[in-house]
Short mmCIF file of C-alpha atoms in Angstrom, two decimals:
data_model
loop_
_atom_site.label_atom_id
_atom_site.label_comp_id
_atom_site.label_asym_id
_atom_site.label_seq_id
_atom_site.Cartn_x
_atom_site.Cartn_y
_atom_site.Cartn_z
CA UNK Y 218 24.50 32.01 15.85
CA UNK Y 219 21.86 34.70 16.61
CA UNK Y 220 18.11 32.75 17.09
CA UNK Y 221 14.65 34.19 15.12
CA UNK Y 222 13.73 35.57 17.57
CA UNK Y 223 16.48 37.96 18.42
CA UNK Y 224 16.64 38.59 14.73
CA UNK Y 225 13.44 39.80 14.57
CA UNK Y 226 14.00 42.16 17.43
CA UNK Y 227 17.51 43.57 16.14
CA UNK Y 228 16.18 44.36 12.88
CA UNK Y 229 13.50 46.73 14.74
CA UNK Y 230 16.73 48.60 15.69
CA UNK Y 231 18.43 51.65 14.03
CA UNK Y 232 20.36 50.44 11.13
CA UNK Y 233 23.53 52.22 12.21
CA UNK Y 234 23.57 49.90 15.61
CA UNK Y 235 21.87 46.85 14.68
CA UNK Y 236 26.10 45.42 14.10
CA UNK Y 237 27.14 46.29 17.66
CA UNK Y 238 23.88 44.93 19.13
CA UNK Y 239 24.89 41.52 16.75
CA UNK Y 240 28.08 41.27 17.95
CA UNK Y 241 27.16 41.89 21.79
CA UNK Y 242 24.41 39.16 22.18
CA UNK Y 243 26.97 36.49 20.21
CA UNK Y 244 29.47 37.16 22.45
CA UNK Y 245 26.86 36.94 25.35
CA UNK Y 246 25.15 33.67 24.29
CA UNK Y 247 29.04 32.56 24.04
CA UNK Y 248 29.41 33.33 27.59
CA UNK Y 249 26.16 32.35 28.89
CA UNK Y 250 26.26 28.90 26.83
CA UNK Y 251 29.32 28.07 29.30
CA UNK Y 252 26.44 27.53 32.31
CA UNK Y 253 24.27 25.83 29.80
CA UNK Y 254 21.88 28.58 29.04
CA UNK Y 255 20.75 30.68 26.10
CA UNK Y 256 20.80 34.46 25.78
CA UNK Y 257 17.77 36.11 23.71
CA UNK Y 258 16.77 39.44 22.59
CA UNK Y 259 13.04 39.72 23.76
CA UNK Y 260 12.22 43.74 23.16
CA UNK Y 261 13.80 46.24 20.82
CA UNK Y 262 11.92 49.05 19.23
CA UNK Y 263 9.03 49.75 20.99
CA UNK Y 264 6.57 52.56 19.93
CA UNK Y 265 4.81 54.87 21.80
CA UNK Y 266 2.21 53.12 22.20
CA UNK Y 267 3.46 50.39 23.87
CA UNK Y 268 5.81 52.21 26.12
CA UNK Y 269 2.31 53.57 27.57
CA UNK Y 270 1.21 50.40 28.49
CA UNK Y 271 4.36 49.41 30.28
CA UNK Y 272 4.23 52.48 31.90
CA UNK Y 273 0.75 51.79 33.37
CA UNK Y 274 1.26 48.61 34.76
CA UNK Y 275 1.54 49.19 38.39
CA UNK Y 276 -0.20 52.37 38.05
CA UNK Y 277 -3.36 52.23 36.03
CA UNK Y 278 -3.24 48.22 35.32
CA UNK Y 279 -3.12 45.35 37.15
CA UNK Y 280 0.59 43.58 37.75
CA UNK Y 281 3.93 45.41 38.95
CA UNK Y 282 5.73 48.39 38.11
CA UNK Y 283 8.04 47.42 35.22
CA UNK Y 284 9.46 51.09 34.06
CA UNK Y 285 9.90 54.60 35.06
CA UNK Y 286 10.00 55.53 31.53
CA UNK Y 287 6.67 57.15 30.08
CA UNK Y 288 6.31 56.95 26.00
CA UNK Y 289 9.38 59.34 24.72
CA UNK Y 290 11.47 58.69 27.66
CA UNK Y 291 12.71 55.10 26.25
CA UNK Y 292 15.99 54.21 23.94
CA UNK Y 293 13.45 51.52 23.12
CA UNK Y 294 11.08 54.38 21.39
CA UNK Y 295 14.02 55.47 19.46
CA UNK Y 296 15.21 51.73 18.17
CA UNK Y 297 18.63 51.98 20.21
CA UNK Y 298 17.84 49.65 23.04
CA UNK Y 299 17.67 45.87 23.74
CA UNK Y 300 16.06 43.51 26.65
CA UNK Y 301 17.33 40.18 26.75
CA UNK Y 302 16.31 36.89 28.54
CA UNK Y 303 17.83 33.94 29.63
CA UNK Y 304 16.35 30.77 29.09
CA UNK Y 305 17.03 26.94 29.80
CA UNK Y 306 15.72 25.45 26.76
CA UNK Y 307 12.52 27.07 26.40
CA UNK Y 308 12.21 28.17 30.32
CA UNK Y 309 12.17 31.79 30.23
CA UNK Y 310 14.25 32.26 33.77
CA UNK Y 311 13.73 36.00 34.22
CA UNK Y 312 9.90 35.52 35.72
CA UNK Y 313 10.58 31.76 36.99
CA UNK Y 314 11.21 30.91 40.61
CA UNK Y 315 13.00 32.59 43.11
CA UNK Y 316 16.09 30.60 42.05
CA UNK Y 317 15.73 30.94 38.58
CA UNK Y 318 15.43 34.88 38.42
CA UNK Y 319 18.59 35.05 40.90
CA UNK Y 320 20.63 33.02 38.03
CA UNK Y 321 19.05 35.10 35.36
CA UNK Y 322 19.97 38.23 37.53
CA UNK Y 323 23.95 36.69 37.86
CA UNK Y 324 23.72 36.01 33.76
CA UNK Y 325 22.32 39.80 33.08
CA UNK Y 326 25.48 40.83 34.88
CA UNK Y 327 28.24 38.57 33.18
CA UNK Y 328 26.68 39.97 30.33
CA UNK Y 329 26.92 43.33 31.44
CA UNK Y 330 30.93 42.71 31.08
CA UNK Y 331 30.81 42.98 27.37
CA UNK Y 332 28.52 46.06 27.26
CA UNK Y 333 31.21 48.86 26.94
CA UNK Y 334 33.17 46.77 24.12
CA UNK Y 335 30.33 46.92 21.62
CA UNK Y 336 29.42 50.47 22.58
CA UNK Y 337 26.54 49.85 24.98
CA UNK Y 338 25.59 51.32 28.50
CA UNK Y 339 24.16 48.27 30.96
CA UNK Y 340 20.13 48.93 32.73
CA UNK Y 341 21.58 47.30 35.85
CA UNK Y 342 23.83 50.56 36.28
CA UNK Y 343 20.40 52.82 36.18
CA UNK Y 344 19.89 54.83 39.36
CA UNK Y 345 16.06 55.21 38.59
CA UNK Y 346 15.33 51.52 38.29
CA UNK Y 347 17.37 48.45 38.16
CA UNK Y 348 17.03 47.33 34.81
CA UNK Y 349 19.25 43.82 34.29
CA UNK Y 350 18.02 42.64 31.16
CA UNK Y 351 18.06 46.42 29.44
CA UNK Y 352 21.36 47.67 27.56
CA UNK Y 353 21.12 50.46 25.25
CA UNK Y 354 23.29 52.44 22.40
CA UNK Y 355 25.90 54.72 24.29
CA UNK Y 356 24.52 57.99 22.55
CA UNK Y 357 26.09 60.98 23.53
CA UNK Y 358 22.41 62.32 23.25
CA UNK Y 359 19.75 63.07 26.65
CA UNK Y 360 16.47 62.01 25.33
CA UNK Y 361 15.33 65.61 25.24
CA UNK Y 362 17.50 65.78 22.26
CA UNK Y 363 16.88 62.56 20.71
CA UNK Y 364 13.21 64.12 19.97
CA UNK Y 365 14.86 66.59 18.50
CA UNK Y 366 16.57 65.00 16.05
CA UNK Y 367 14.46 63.00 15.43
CA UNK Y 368 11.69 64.82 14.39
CA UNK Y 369 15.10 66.85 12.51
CA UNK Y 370 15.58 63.82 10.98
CA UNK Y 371 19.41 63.94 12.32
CA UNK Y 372 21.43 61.43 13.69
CA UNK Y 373 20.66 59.65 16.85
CA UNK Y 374 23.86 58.02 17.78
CA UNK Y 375 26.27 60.48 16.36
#
């Protein structure tokens, strides 16, 4: 069963991939539940906007560096990308303790496993940045043409 708030965030998707995005996290949380855990969608679509301010932290605000990706340069900006989280209960392990984060990290990758079934391409694979938690829409697209098209109107995901 997929939880409100991973609802909320696959509705913010493109229509045409919300169903593979569905059927990824309930096989996830399936897999995850097996080490007592939940599995959680905690970004989809972002706009612009808030792409920028990811961008800056690190650089022009205070905390770490949490992307490479300026505004544009995100599947989140185009509604074809997911960030999950893993949680005990209501423990949100990805920023816990040293511990935590290294099971997180292990449940990003068992997760991972199920990526190419549904269609999806895994963030841990990224040369730029390692991005376990990220897993976006296998578009045959570069995001130079997903501007494109989108300001075409055309397909994103082909």
């Amino acid at each position: 069963m997929i939880d409100e708030r991973s609802a909320k965030h696959l509705d913010s998707l493109l229509p045409e991939v919300r169903d593979a995005f569905a059927d990824f996290l309930i096989e996830a949380k399936e897999l995850i539940a097996k080490e007592g855990l939940d599995y959680k969608i905690i970004c989809g679509t972002r706009s612009w906007e808030q792409q920028e301010a990811l961008y800056a932290k690190g650089r022009t605000a205070p905390g770490p560096k949490v992307t490479n990706a300026k505004p544009g340069s995100s599947m989140h900006n185009f509604g074809i990308a997911i960030d999950c989280g893993v949680f005990k209960g209501k423990v949100y392990m990805d920023d816990g303790t040293p511990a935590d984060k290294k099971l997180a990290d292990m449940m990003h990758k068992q997760a991972s496993t199920l990526a190419a079934k549904h269609k999806l391409r895994w963030g841990g694979n990224f040369k730029s940045i390692y991005d376990a938690p990220h897993f976006e829409y296998n578009t045959p697209y570069t995001l130079a043409d997903l501007c494109v098209r989108r300001e075409k109107g055309q397909s994103l995901i082909a």
